[in-house]
Short mmCIF file of C-alpha atoms in Angstrom, two decimals:
data_model
loop_
_atom_site.label_atom_id
_atom_site.label_comp_id
_atom_site.label_asym_id
_atom_site.label_seq_id
_atom_site.Cartn_x
_atom_site.Cartn_y
_atom_site.Cartn_z
CA MET U 874 14.38 -101.95 -58.90
CA THR U 875 11.10 -101.89 -57.33
CA SER U 876 11.42 -98.42 -55.84
CA VAL U 877 12.52 -97.09 -59.64
CA VAL U 878 9.46 -98.64 -61.16
CA ALA U 879 7.22 -96.82 -58.69
CA ILE U 880 8.81 -93.44 -58.97
CA GLY U 881 8.58 -94.14 -62.77
CA LEU U 882 5.06 -94.44 -62.65
CA VAL U 883 4.48 -91.51 -60.36
CA LEU U 884 6.62 -89.44 -63.10
CA VAL U 885 4.82 -90.99 -66.20
CA THR U 886 1.56 -90.55 -64.67
CA SER U 887 2.33 -86.74 -63.75
CA LEU U 888 3.43 -85.87 -67.24
CA PHE U 889 0.23 -87.68 -68.62
CA ILE U 890 -2.12 -85.18 -66.36
CA GLY U 891 0.04 -82.36 -67.11
CA ILE U 892 -0.19 -82.59 -70.82
CA TYR U 893 -3.95 -83.33 -70.58
CA GLY U 894 -4.09 -79.35 -69.34
CA VAL U 895 -2.66 -78.21 -72.55
CA ARG U 896 -5.94 -77.42 -74.08
CA ALA U 897 -7.19 -75.12 -71.35
CA ALA U 898 -3.92 -72.92 -71.23
CA ARG U 899 -4.70 -70.17 -73.86
CA SER U 900 -4.60 -67.17 -71.80
CA THR U 901 -2.72 -65.67 -68.96
CA SER U 902 -5.94 -66.06 -66.77
CA ASP U 903 -6.06 -69.78 -67.83
CA PHE U 904 -2.00 -70.18 -67.26
CA LEU U 905 -1.87 -68.68 -63.91
CA VAL U 906 -5.42 -69.15 -62.17
CA ALA U 907 -7.27 -71.80 -64.39
CA SER U 908 -9.85 -68.77 -65.34
CA ARG U 909 -11.00 -69.12 -61.42
CA ARG U 910 -13.28 -72.17 -62.35
CA VAL U 911 -11.34 -74.88 -60.25
CA SER U 912 -14.37 -76.69 -57.79
CA PRO U 913 -13.57 -76.53 -54.14
CA ASN U 914 -12.79 -80.26 -53.90
CA TRP U 915 -10.27 -80.32 -56.40
CA ASN U 916 -8.90 -77.12 -55.14
CA ALA U 917 -8.31 -78.27 -51.72
CA LEU U 918 -6.74 -81.31 -52.45
CA ALA U 919 -4.48 -79.61 -54.91
CA ILE U 920 -3.47 -76.93 -52.41
CA ALA U 921 -2.86 -79.77 -49.75
CA GLY U 922 -0.68 -81.55 -52.30
CA GLU U 923 1.10 -78.38 -53.27
CA TYR U 924 1.91 -77.56 -49.77
CA LEU U 925 3.23 -80.84 -48.42
CA SER U 926 6.70 -80.44 -49.75
CA ALA U 927 9.96 -82.10 -49.15
CA ALA U 928 10.02 -80.38 -45.53
CA SER U 929 6.84 -82.49 -44.65
CA VAL U 930 7.65 -85.61 -45.93
CA LEU U 931 11.60 -85.86 -45.57
CA GLY U 932 12.43 -83.01 -43.54
CA LEU U 933 9.96 -83.35 -40.30
CA ALA U 934 11.09 -86.94 -39.80
CA GLY U 935 14.67 -86.32 -40.55
CA LEU U 936 14.46 -82.79 -37.98
CA LEU U 937 12.57 -85.33 -35.31
CA LEU U 938 15.29 -87.91 -35.55
CA LYS U 939 18.23 -85.45 -35.02
CA ASN U 940 16.92 -82.54 -32.81
CA GLY U 941 14.01 -83.89 -30.60
CA LEU U 942 10.43 -83.93 -30.05
CA GLY U 943 10.20 -80.09 -30.01
CA THR U 944 10.51 -80.45 -33.85
CA MET U 945 6.84 -81.56 -33.98
CA TRP U 946 6.00 -77.76 -33.59
CA TYR U 947 6.79 -77.54 -37.40
CA ALA U 948 3.91 -79.51 -38.36
CA VAL U 949 1.52 -77.38 -36.04
CA GLY U 950 2.90 -74.16 -37.43
CA PHE U 951 2.41 -75.62 -41.08
CA THR U 952 -1.12 -76.32 -40.26
CA ALA U 953 -1.90 -73.31 -38.25
CA GLY U 954 -0.84 -70.99 -41.29
CA TYR U 955 -3.71 -71.83 -43.06
CA VAL U 956 -5.99 -70.91 -39.95
CA ALA U 957 -4.39 -67.43 -40.32
CA VAL U 958 -4.97 -67.56 -44.11
CA VAL U 959 -8.78 -68.00 -43.69
CA ALA U 960 -9.02 -65.47 -41.04
CA LEU U 961 -7.04 -62.58 -42.61
CA VAL U 962 -6.52 -63.05 -46.39
CA ALA U 963 -8.20 -65.77 -48.54
CA GLY U 964 -11.60 -63.82 -48.83
CA PRO U 965 -10.07 -60.30 -49.27
CA MET U 966 -7.54 -61.56 -51.73
CA ARG U 967 -9.74 -63.09 -54.02
CA ARG U 968 -12.27 -60.16 -54.25
CA SER U 969 -9.29 -57.97 -55.47
CA GLY U 970 -9.21 -59.78 -58.58
CA ALA U 971 -5.39 -60.07 -58.70
CA TYR U 972 -3.57 -62.89 -60.17
CA THR U 973 -0.42 -62.87 -57.91
CA VAL U 974 0.82 -60.62 -54.75
CA PRO U 975 2.57 -58.28 -56.83
CA ASP U 976 -0.76 -57.88 -58.74
CA PHE U 977 -2.42 -57.09 -55.46
CA ALA U 978 0.26 -54.52 -54.20
CA GLU U 979 -0.44 -52.63 -57.40
CA TYR U 980 -4.07 -52.52 -57.17
CA ARG U 981 -3.93 -51.55 -53.31
CA LEU U 982 -1.36 -48.79 -53.95
CA GLY U 983 -1.50 -47.90 -57.36
CA ALA U 984 2.16 -48.16 -58.33
CA PRO U 985 3.55 -50.31 -60.85
CA ARG U 986 7.26 -49.71 -59.18
CA LEU U 987 5.91 -51.52 -56.05
CA ARG U 988 4.90 -54.48 -58.20
CA LYS U 989 8.48 -54.78 -59.70
CA LEU U 990 9.77 -54.81 -56.39
CA CYS U 991 7.30 -57.52 -54.97
CA GLY U 992 8.35 -59.49 -58.12
CA CYS U 993 11.93 -59.59 -56.89
CA VAL U 994 10.62 -60.85 -53.58
CA VAL U 995 8.85 -63.36 -55.33
CA LEU U 996 11.66 -64.58 -56.98
CA VAL U 997 13.85 -64.63 -53.74
CA ILE U 998 11.19 -66.88 -51.72
CA MET U 999 10.33 -69.16 -54.57
CA LEU U 1000 14.04 -70.27 -55.33
CA LEU U 1001 14.82 -70.77 -51.67
CA TYR U 1002 11.71 -73.03 -51.75
CA LEU U 1003 12.48 -74.72 -54.98
CA VAL U 1004 15.99 -76.01 -53.97
CA PRO U 1005 14.98 -78.33 -51.24
CA GLN U 1006 12.37 -79.65 -53.48
CA PHE U 1007 14.97 -80.66 -55.97
CA LYS U 1008 17.37 -81.63 -53.48
CA GLY U 1009 15.00 -84.04 -51.80
CA ALA U 1010 14.41 -85.74 -55.58
CA GLY U 1011 18.03 -86.03 -55.95
CA VAL U 1012 18.61 -87.64 -52.56
CA VAL U 1013 15.77 -90.13 -52.82
CA LEU U 1014 16.34 -91.45 -56.47
CA SER U 1015 20.26 -91.76 -55.17
CA LEU U 1016 19.22 -93.73 -52.33
CA VAL U 1017 16.82 -96.17 -54.11
CA SER U 1018 18.92 -96.41 -57.50
CA GLY U 1019 22.21 -95.75 -56.92
CA THR U 1020 22.40 -92.98 -59.53
CA PRO U 1021 24.26 -89.91 -58.75
CA TYR U 1022 22.56 -87.24 -56.81
CA TRP U 1023 22.44 -84.76 -59.65
CA VAL U 1024 20.33 -87.23 -61.89
CA GLY U 1025 17.28 -86.98 -59.60
CA VAL U 1026 17.83 -83.25 -59.26
CA VAL U 1027 17.57 -82.98 -63.12
CA LEU U 1028 14.87 -85.27 -63.76
CA ALA U 1029 12.62 -83.70 -61.43
CA GLY U 1030 13.18 -80.38 -62.96
CA LEU U 1031 12.38 -81.83 -66.64
CA VAL U 1032 9.42 -83.42 -65.70
CA VAL U 1033 7.70 -80.55 -63.44
CA SER U 1034 8.81 -77.74 -65.85
CA GLY U 1035 7.44 -80.01 -68.86
CA SER U 1036 3.98 -80.48 -67.27
CA ILE U 1037 3.64 -76.82 -66.13
CA ALA U 1038 5.19 -75.02 -69.26
CA ALA U 1039 2.43 -77.26 -71.15
CA GLY U 1040 -0.59 -76.97 -69.14
CA GLY U 1041 -0.28 -73.87 -66.68
CA MET U 1042 -2.57 -73.81 -63.36
CA ARG U 1043 -5.15 -76.07 -64.77
CA ALA U 1044 -2.73 -78.82 -65.20
CA ALA U 1045 -1.00 -78.30 -61.92
CA THR U 1046 -4.32 -78.46 -60.21
CA TYR U 1047 -4.85 -81.86 -61.50
CA VAL U 1048 -1.41 -83.30 -61.03
CA GLN U 1049 -1.15 -81.85 -57.34
CA ALA U 1050 -4.58 -83.31 -56.38
CA PHE U 1051 -3.39 -86.49 -57.61
CA HIS U 1052 0.05 -86.37 -55.66
CA TYR U 1053 -1.79 -85.63 -52.19
CA VAL U 1054 -3.72 -88.88 -52.61
CA VAL U 1055 -0.37 -90.63 -53.64
CA LYS U 1056 1.75 -88.86 -50.71
CA LEU U 1057 -1.08 -89.45 -48.16
CA ILE U 1058 -1.52 -93.34 -49.11
CA PHE U 1059 2.11 -93.95 -49.92
CA ILE U 1060 3.27 -92.39 -46.26
CA ALA U 1061 0.54 -93.64 -44.19
CA VAL U 1062 0.59 -97.16 -45.21
CA PRO U 1063 4.15 -98.03 -44.40
CA ALA U 1064 3.93 -96.03 -41.48
CA ILE U 1065 0.99 -98.08 -39.96
CA TYR U 1066 2.58 -101.32 -40.92
CA LEU U 1067 6.13 -100.32 -39.27
CA VAL U 1068 4.22 -99.29 -36.23
CA VAL U 1069 2.31 -102.55 -35.76
CA HIS U 1070 5.59 -104.76 -37.09
CA ALA U 1071 8.10 -102.77 -34.85
CA GLY U 1072 6.44 -104.69 -31.45
CA PRO U 1073 5.88 -103.54 -28.09
CA GLU U 1074 9.30 -103.11 -27.05
CA THR U 1075 10.48 -100.82 -29.94
CA ARG U 1076 7.37 -98.90 -29.66
CA ALA U 1077 8.21 -98.57 -26.04
CA GLU U 1078 11.49 -97.52 -26.86
CA ALA U 1079 10.53 -94.91 -29.42
CA LEU U 1080 8.18 -93.24 -26.75
CA HIS U 1081 10.94 -93.12 -24.15
CA PRO U 1082 13.77 -91.38 -25.54
CA GLU U 1083 16.24 -91.81 -22.61
CA TRP U 1084 16.26 -95.45 -23.41
CA GLY U 1085 17.96 -94.99 -26.61
CA THR U 1086 21.69 -94.38 -26.08
CA HIS U 1087 23.08 -97.92 -27.60
CA PHE U 1088 22.93 -99.51 -30.89
CA PRO U 1089 20.11 -102.48 -31.14
CA GLN U 1090 22.28 -104.46 -33.26
CA ASN U 1091 25.61 -104.54 -35.38
CA THR U 1092 25.70 -101.24 -37.27
CA SER U 1093 27.78 -99.96 -40.14
CA VAL U 1094 28.51 -96.38 -39.59
CA GLU U 1095 30.29 -94.64 -42.72
CA PHE U 1096 31.64 -91.26 -41.96
CA THR U 1097 31.30 -89.19 -45.26
CA VAL U 1098 32.86 -86.13 -43.74
CA GLU U 1099 35.67 -85.87 -41.07
CA THR U 1100 33.74 -86.01 -38.00
CA ARG U 1101 34.32 -85.27 -34.18
CA PHE U 1102 32.46 -87.21 -31.66
CA SER U 1103 32.50 -88.40 -27.91
CA LEU U 1104 31.92 -91.81 -26.36
CA ASP U 1105 30.64 -92.04 -22.76
CA GLU U 1106 32.30 -95.48 -22.50
CA PRO U 1107 34.94 -97.50 -24.28
CA VAL U 1108 33.84 -100.06 -27.32
CA THR U 1109 35.40 -101.98 -29.42
CA VAL U 1110 34.66 -101.76 -33.34
CA THR U 1111 35.54 -103.18 -36.44
CA ASP U 1112 37.21 -101.17 -39.60
CA VAL U 1113 36.53 -102.23 -43.35
CA SER U 1114 39.35 -104.65 -43.09
CA GLY U 1115 38.26 -106.68 -40.26
CA THR U 1116 40.53 -105.47 -37.98
CA GLU U 1117 39.14 -104.35 -34.68
CA VAL U 1118 39.82 -100.94 -33.19
CA GLY U 1119 39.51 -99.92 -29.60
CA LEU U 1120 38.11 -96.58 -29.07
CA PRO U 1121 38.50 -95.21 -25.34
CA ALA U 1122 35.92 -93.03 -23.84
CA GLY U 1123 36.14 -89.52 -24.65
CA GLU U 1124 36.48 -87.55 -27.83
CA HIS U 1125 37.62 -88.97 -31.09
CA THR U 1126 38.21 -87.58 -34.66
CA VAL U 1127 37.88 -89.68 -37.93
CA SER U 1128 38.82 -88.84 -41.35
CA GLU U 1129 36.35 -88.49 -44.34
CA GLY U 1130 35.60 -92.11 -45.63
CA THR U 1131 36.17 -93.90 -42.54
CA GLU U 1132 33.95 -96.82 -41.97
CA TYR U 1133 33.31 -98.83 -38.59
CA VAL U 1134 30.84 -101.51 -37.43
CA PHE U 1135 29.76 -100.76 -33.84
CA PRO U 1136 28.62 -103.98 -32.14
CA GLU U 1137 25.29 -104.55 -30.55
CA GLY U 1138 24.60 -102.64 -27.32
CA ALA U 1139 27.49 -100.25 -28.11
CA PRO U 1140 27.20 -96.64 -27.10
CA ILE U 1141 25.96 -94.46 -29.93
CA PRO U 1142 28.87 -91.83 -30.79
CA HIS U 1143 27.83 -88.29 -29.86
CA PRO U 1144 28.80 -86.08 -32.75
CA GLU U 1145 30.11 -82.48 -32.26
CA GLY U 1146 27.20 -80.05 -32.50
CA LEU U 1147 24.39 -82.41 -32.51
CA PRO U 1148 22.32 -83.36 -29.46
CA GLU U 1149 22.35 -87.15 -28.14
CA LEU U 1150 19.54 -89.24 -29.38
CA GLY U 1151 18.40 -90.08 -25.59
CA SER U 1152 19.41 -86.71 -23.82
CA ASP U 1153 17.05 -84.43 -21.90
CA ARG U 1154 17.53 -81.75 -24.63
CA TRP U 1155 16.32 -84.27 -27.21
CA SER U 1156 13.30 -85.18 -25.32
CA THR U 1157 12.04 -81.23 -24.41
CA PRO U 1158 8.80 -80.29 -26.17
CA LEU U 1159 10.32 -77.09 -27.32
CA LEU U 1160 12.65 -76.73 -29.93
CA ASP U 1161 16.10 -76.41 -28.61
CA VAL U 1162 19.04 -76.14 -31.07
CA GLY U 1163 21.02 -73.05 -29.82
CA GLY U 1164 20.09 -73.59 -26.14
CA TYR U 1165 17.21 -70.95 -25.77
CA PRO U 1166 14.11 -73.38 -26.47
CA LEU U 1167 11.38 -70.85 -25.80
CA PHE U 1168 12.55 -68.37 -27.92
CA GLU U 1169 13.15 -70.66 -30.65
CA THR U 1170 9.96 -72.34 -30.37
CA TRP U 1171 8.07 -68.67 -30.78
CA SER U 1172 10.31 -67.46 -33.72
CA THR U 1173 9.94 -70.64 -35.66
CA MET U 1174 6.31 -70.72 -35.11
CA LEU U 1175 5.86 -67.08 -36.37
CA ALA U 1176 7.99 -67.58 -39.55
CA ILE U 1177 6.00 -70.76 -40.31
CA THR U 1178 2.47 -69.38 -39.32
CA LEU U 1179 2.65 -65.70 -40.77
CA GLY U 1180 5.03 -67.24 -43.56
CA CYS U 1181 1.99 -69.08 -44.91
CA MET U 1182 0.16 -65.93 -45.66
CA GLY U 1183 2.98 -64.60 -47.36
CA LEU U 1184 3.92 -67.46 -49.78
CA PRO U 1185 3.23 -66.51 -53.38
CA HIS U 1186 2.39 -69.76 -54.71
CA VAL U 1187 -0.30 -70.16 -51.84
CA ILE U 1188 -1.95 -67.09 -52.13
CA MET U 1189 -2.14 -67.57 -55.94
CA ARG U 1190 -4.36 -70.79 -55.28
CA PHE U 1191 -7.13 -69.10 -54.06
CA HIS U 1192 -7.59 -66.93 -56.95
CA THR U 1193 -8.52 -69.84 -58.69
CA SER U 1194 -11.81 -70.10 -56.76
CA PRO U 1195 -15.03 -68.62 -58.30
CA THR U 1196 -15.73 -66.48 -55.19
CA ALA U 1197 -14.34 -65.16 -51.97
CA HIS U 1198 -16.73 -67.78 -49.79
CA VAL U 1199 -15.37 -70.60 -51.81
CA ALA U 1200 -11.90 -69.38 -51.11
CA ARG U 1201 -12.56 -69.71 -47.38
CA ARG U 1202 -14.12 -73.01 -47.62
CA VAL U 1203 -11.29 -74.47 -49.66
CA ALA U 1204 -8.77 -73.08 -46.97
CA VAL U 1205 -10.88 -75.14 -43.93
CA GLY U 1206 -10.66 -78.06 -46.33
CA VAL U 1207 -6.96 -77.68 -46.50
CA ILE U 1208 -6.65 -77.61 -42.85
CA ALA U 1209 -8.47 -80.81 -42.50
CA LEU U 1210 -6.25 -82.59 -45.02
CA LEU U 1211 -3.04 -81.28 -43.81
CA GLY U 1212 -4.01 -82.57 -39.97
CA VAL U 1213 -4.27 -85.95 -41.22
CA PHE U 1214 -1.27 -86.21 -43.30
CA TYR U 1215 0.92 -84.89 -40.52
CA LEU U 1216 0.12 -87.90 -38.04
CA PHE U 1217 2.45 -89.95 -40.24
CA PRO U 1218 5.99 -88.32 -40.49
CA VAL U 1219 6.22 -88.53 -36.85
CA VAL U 1220 6.17 -92.08 -36.92
CA TYR U 1221 9.42 -92.27 -39.17
CA GLY U 1222 11.17 -89.81 -36.79
CA LEU U 1223 10.65 -91.81 -33.68
CA LEU U 1224 10.97 -95.04 -34.98
CA GLY U 1225 14.17 -93.98 -36.92
CA ARG U 1226 15.60 -92.59 -33.65
CA VAL U 1227 15.67 -96.47 -32.57
CA LEU U 1228 16.16 -98.22 -35.53
CA THR U 1229 18.64 -96.13 -37.53
CA PRO U 1230 20.39 -93.75 -35.19
CA GLN U 1231 23.69 -94.16 -37.47
CA LEU U 1232 21.93 -91.59 -39.89
CA VAL U 1233 22.62 -88.76 -37.32
CA LEU U 1234 26.37 -89.64 -37.58
CA PHE U 1235 26.88 -89.22 -41.36
CA GLN U 1236 24.21 -86.37 -41.58
CA GLY U 1237 21.91 -88.36 -43.76
CA THR U 1238 18.84 -87.70 -41.27
CA ASP U 1239 16.63 -86.68 -44.33
CA THR U 1240 16.52 -89.67 -45.67
CA VAL U 1241 15.25 -91.53 -42.54
CA ALA U 1242 11.73 -92.15 -44.21
CA VAL U 1243 12.90 -93.86 -47.12
CA VAL U 1244 15.69 -95.78 -45.08
CA LEU U 1245 13.69 -97.07 -42.20
CA PRO U 1246 11.21 -99.68 -43.90
CA SER U 1247 14.36 -101.76 -45.38
CA HIS U 1248 15.92 -101.65 -41.80
CA ALA U 1249 12.61 -102.48 -40.00
CA VAL U 1250 11.44 -105.12 -42.43
CA SER U 1251 13.37 -107.72 -44.20
CA GLY U 1252 12.52 -109.22 -47.60
CA SER U 1253 10.08 -108.18 -50.45
CA ILE U 1254 7.79 -106.48 -47.96
CA GLY U 1255 10.47 -104.33 -46.77
CA THR U 1256 11.26 -103.33 -50.34
CA LEU U 1257 7.73 -102.71 -51.54
CA LEU U 1258 7.24 -100.38 -48.37
CA THR U 1259 10.37 -98.56 -49.61
CA ALA U 1260 9.04 -98.04 -52.89
CA LEU U 1261 6.05 -96.68 -51.56
CA VAL U 1262 7.62 -94.27 -49.57
CA ALA U 1263 9.99 -93.10 -52.20
CA ALA U 1264 7.34 -92.79 -54.65
CA GLY U 1265 5.50 -90.48 -52.18
CA ALA U 1266 8.31 -88.74 -51.42
CA PHE U 1267 9.03 -87.96 -55.36
CA GLY U 1268 5.34 -86.84 -55.35
CA ALA U 1269 5.79 -84.38 -52.82
CA PHE U 1270 8.75 -82.78 -54.89
CA LEU U 1271 7.04 -82.79 -58.12
CA SER U 1272 3.61 -81.34 -56.60
CA THR U 1273 5.26 -78.57 -54.46
CA SER U 1274 7.59 -77.77 -57.40
CA SER U 1275 4.47 -77.36 -59.74
CA GLY U 1276 3.20 -74.50 -57.55
CA LEU U 1277 6.27 -72.85 -56.94
CA LEU U 1278 7.34 -72.76 -60.69
CA LEU U 1279 4.11 -71.11 -61.36
CA ALA U 1280 4.70 -68.53 -58.80
CA LEU U 1281 8.10 -67.91 -60.02
CA ALA U 1282 7.04 -67.39 -63.60
CA GLY U 1283 4.53 -65.15 -62.48
CA GLY U 1284 7.32 -63.18 -60.75
CA LEU U 1285 9.51 -63.47 -63.75
CA SER U 1286 6.85 -62.69 -66.54
CA HIS U 1287 3.68 -61.67 -65.48
CA ASP U 1288 5.09 -59.31 -62.72
CA LEU U 1289 8.33 -57.99 -64.14
CA PHE U 1290 7.84 -58.00 -67.72
CA GLN U 1291 4.19 -58.10 -68.30
CA GLY U 1292 4.92 -61.30 -70.40
CA SER U 1293 2.18 -63.26 -72.69
CA VAL U 1294 1.60 -67.13 -72.42
CA PRO U 1295 4.66 -67.78 -74.40
CA ARG U 1296 7.13 -65.70 -72.07
CA LEU U 1297 5.23 -67.42 -69.06
CA ARG U 1298 6.27 -70.95 -70.29
CA LEU U 1299 9.95 -69.68 -71.06
CA ALA U 1300 9.76 -68.18 -67.56
CA VAL U 1301 9.20 -71.79 -66.05
CA VAL U 1302 12.07 -73.18 -67.94
CA VAL U 1303 14.48 -70.39 -67.05
CA GLY U 1304 13.15 -70.67 -63.18
CA THR U 1305 13.83 -74.23 -63.31
CA CYS U 1306 17.21 -74.15 -64.76
CA VAL U 1307 18.27 -71.42 -61.95
CA SER U 1308 16.62 -73.56 -59.28
CA VAL U 1309 18.57 -77.11 -60.43
CA MET U 1310 21.82 -75.10 -60.73
CA LEU U 1311 21.29 -73.82 -57.04
CA ALA U 1312 20.06 -77.36 -55.94
CA LEU U 1313 23.18 -79.26 -57.03
CA PRO U 1314 25.55 -77.80 -54.45
CA ALA U 1315 22.95 -78.24 -51.80
CA GLN U 1316 23.01 -81.73 -51.11
CA MET U 1317 24.36 -81.61 -47.47
CA THR U 1318 22.11 -78.78 -46.37
CA ASP U 1319 19.02 -79.73 -44.01
CA ILE U 1320 15.72 -79.42 -46.26
CA ASN U 1321 13.86 -77.83 -43.61
CA MET U 1322 16.53 -75.36 -42.91
CA LEU U 1323 15.90 -73.90 -46.49
CA VAL U 1324 12.36 -74.24 -46.26
CA VAL U 1325 11.97 -72.12 -42.81
CA TRP U 1326 14.40 -69.53 -44.56
CA ALA U 1327 11.77 -69.27 -47.39
CA PHE U 1328 8.93 -68.74 -44.66
CA THR U 1329 10.99 -66.29 -42.86
CA VAL U 1330 11.31 -64.11 -45.76
CA ALA U 1331 7.81 -64.46 -46.56
CA ALA U 1332 6.62 -63.49 -43.22
CA SER U 1333 8.84 -60.52 -42.98
CA THR U 1334 7.74 -58.97 -46.45
CA PHE U 1335 4.39 -60.21 -47.84
CA CYS U 1336 2.74 -60.87 -44.84
CA PRO U 1337 2.89 -57.44 -43.49
CA LEU U 1338 1.91 -55.95 -46.89
CA LEU U 1339 -0.99 -58.21 -47.25
CA VAL U 1340 -2.27 -57.73 -43.54
CA LEU U 1341 -2.04 -53.98 -43.63
CA GLY U 1342 -3.07 -53.46 -46.79
CA ILE U 1343 -6.43 -55.31 -46.48
CA TRP U 1344 -7.07 -54.44 -42.79
CA TRP U 1345 -5.70 -50.81 -42.63
CA ARG U 1346 -6.40 -47.95 -45.18
CA ARG U 1347 -3.66 -45.72 -44.03
CA LEU U 1348 -0.88 -47.62 -45.83
CA THR U 1349 1.16 -45.97 -48.26
CA LEU U 1350 3.38 -46.35 -51.00
CA PRO U 1351 6.57 -45.62 -49.22
CA GLY U 1352 5.54 -47.45 -46.10
CA ALA U 1353 4.69 -50.74 -48.01
CA ALA U 1354 8.19 -50.21 -50.20
CA SER U 1355 10.19 -49.62 -46.97
CA GLY U 1356 8.63 -52.38 -45.08
CA LEU U 1357 9.34 -54.84 -47.88
CA ILE U 1358 13.00 -53.61 -48.44
CA VAL U 1359 13.71 -53.99 -44.49
CA GLY U 1360 12.01 -57.22 -44.06
CA ALA U 1361 13.72 -58.69 -47.21
CA VAL U 1362 17.22 -57.63 -46.25
CA THR U 1363 16.98 -58.48 -42.46
CA ALA U 1364 15.50 -61.91 -43.16
CA THR U 1365 17.72 -62.96 -46.02
CA GLY U 1366 20.75 -61.45 -44.37
CA ALA U 1367 20.35 -62.89 -41.18
CA VAL U 1368 19.62 -66.55 -42.02
CA GLY U 1369 22.26 -66.20 -45.00
CA TRP U 1370 24.95 -65.06 -42.16
CA SER U 1371 24.16 -67.94 -39.87
CA ILE U 1372 24.60 -70.36 -42.69
CA LEU U 1373 27.77 -68.96 -44.52
CA PHE U 1374 29.59 -67.56 -41.67
CA PRO U 1375 30.63 -68.81 -38.11
CA ALA U 1376 28.72 -66.53 -35.48
CA PRO U 1377 29.54 -66.36 -31.76
CA GLU U 1378 27.61 -68.73 -29.33
CA GLY U 1379 24.71 -67.47 -27.42
CA TRP U 1380 22.19 -64.88 -28.44
CA VAL U 1381 23.81 -63.61 -31.65
CA THR U 1382 23.72 -67.29 -33.04
CA VAL U 1383 20.07 -67.95 -32.25
CA LEU U 1384 18.84 -64.38 -33.27
CA LEU U 1385 20.52 -64.75 -36.68
CA GLY U 1386 19.32 -68.48 -37.01
CA GLN U 1387 15.78 -67.71 -36.15
CA PRO U 1388 15.34 -64.15 -37.00
CA ALA U 1389 11.55 -64.26 -37.37
CA ALA U 1390 10.77 -62.89 -34.03
CA TRP U 1391 12.44 -59.68 -34.59
CA THR U 1392 12.22 -59.16 -38.34
CA ILE U 1393 8.48 -59.39 -38.88
CA PRO U 1394 7.70 -56.88 -36.01
CA LEU U 1395 10.30 -54.62 -37.78
CA ALA U 1396 8.62 -54.83 -41.11
CA PHE U 1397 5.19 -54.11 -39.49
CA PHE U 1398 6.68 -51.15 -37.59
CA THR U 1399 8.62 -49.78 -40.43
CA MET U 1400 5.50 -49.99 -42.88
CA MET U 1401 3.26 -48.24 -40.01
CA ILE U 1402 5.61 -45.64 -39.21
CA VAL U 1403 6.76 -44.60 -42.63
CA SER U 1404 2.97 -44.50 -43.68
CA ARG U 1405 1.99 -42.28 -40.93
CA PHE U 1406 4.53 -39.69 -42.20
CA THR U 1407 3.57 -40.00 -45.93
CA ARG U 1408 0.30 -39.21 -47.73
CA THR U 1409 -2.57 -41.76 -47.98
CA PRO U 1410 -3.67 -42.54 -51.52
CA GLU U 1411 -7.11 -40.92 -52.36
CA TRP U 1412 -8.39 -44.11 -53.44
CA ALA U 1413 -7.28 -46.11 -50.39
CA GLU U 1414 -10.59 -46.14 -48.62
CA HIS U 1415 -12.46 -47.56 -52.05
CA ALA U 1416 -9.81 -50.12 -52.47
CA VAL U 1417 -10.29 -51.43 -49.00
CA LEU U 1418 -14.15 -51.09 -49.29
CA ARG U 1419 -13.98 -53.50 -52.45
CA LEU U 1420 -11.98 -55.97 -50.44
CA HIS U 1421 -14.30 -56.45 -47.75
CA SER U 1422 -17.66 -56.07 -49.66
CA PRO U 1423 -19.46 -59.19 -50.69
#
């Protein structure tokens, strides 16, 4: 009940702040970029609040629990992306005067058709990014209140679409700045308390993965899907009827709905296809899911770092600054705010490996940040800590969804149909409905997988367009269009294939599951080669000069 009250307070406050922005959303400029009058401090807080999504609050801790220490590279990549933004695109994009990435494409290359193509790419990226936000909302509310998964998904959609449709970018700025403070406090305070409360033995075990191969206490494990697992040594478990069941060492298959209680000291089962929590593979400092850790790490880092430059809602934010100089200052402030926040999700992943290893068995690792406090601390304090984390997580879903829906509305109305403010508001509602419908069947999908997919598409499409459009005057309309199509098709197709269809073991699986290392260079080369053989626009030199002139 405490968690529900905390989430309710966050929801009500978010709606109140969003409605406050109604009076400032009277034109397209007001709605999309807050008339470019957002102060640097508010803007930095708002961008950090928008950027820290479900992948940061829940997904990072869950991946650390399941796949090992190498997943900490995600935090590095998420933060490093803004270093690339500061160095390459923040200032020039603000000087362009564009509201959105498709706006910039039309300004730079003078082609309304390219604007339409960019608008379609915006829709793909934003939908891929919105689905995990609503999925996280459904999971968290279901955990703390017992409501069905769909209730949280629909509730988050209603709150976000209501506040954004009413107040636009100015409302989103206030809401997202508030949510950053909520997330930082509500995630950091429980993390610090858990570290202190855990004691020296638990802290030592968390920092030594080779120790975590047995259950620390009697643990009930419910297999929500049919599962194959192996045991390194025999163990006697108890089923729901209280009957003891002997499980010899070796491989076992249990049906959906089976529930066993593993005694204290029992070996942790090793599910098929998942790494062991105490293995050398879990402990490697590189990402190691497909067996090629160095390539996987480089590919993921490329997707996250360069994808940040291509995320439409990130780029849109810098147009709210009064000048290009202020836009750069804002981006530097965001880097500092992100660096502080990412200290804390790691705590939940490391302690979760020791205290809640059963989450790996029934594919609930995304919930570790919410589940861990009540497992580690009993009584009212544990309940209060759970409420704080749940409210902070819900704040993450709401703030990120706000920015994503604004970018999605811009893609639907402003870029595809040249709409007015009423049409922008309608686009927010339509985008929310589509995202909610896609999120409903995504309950068992890893949050970070969907987010990295969105980053990969952004890195393979808008990143080459922006970098070459800003820094290379020879970019042409056919070159930009060809690169966008090649990048979108290869990135979307590769990751989609790896999710929907079984792939053979080895390099093929890795290249499909982590395609950024080849889709990004392919998109760059396509734009450059096609541009070399086509005519450069006459106004290209003037357009590039404007991007770099004070």
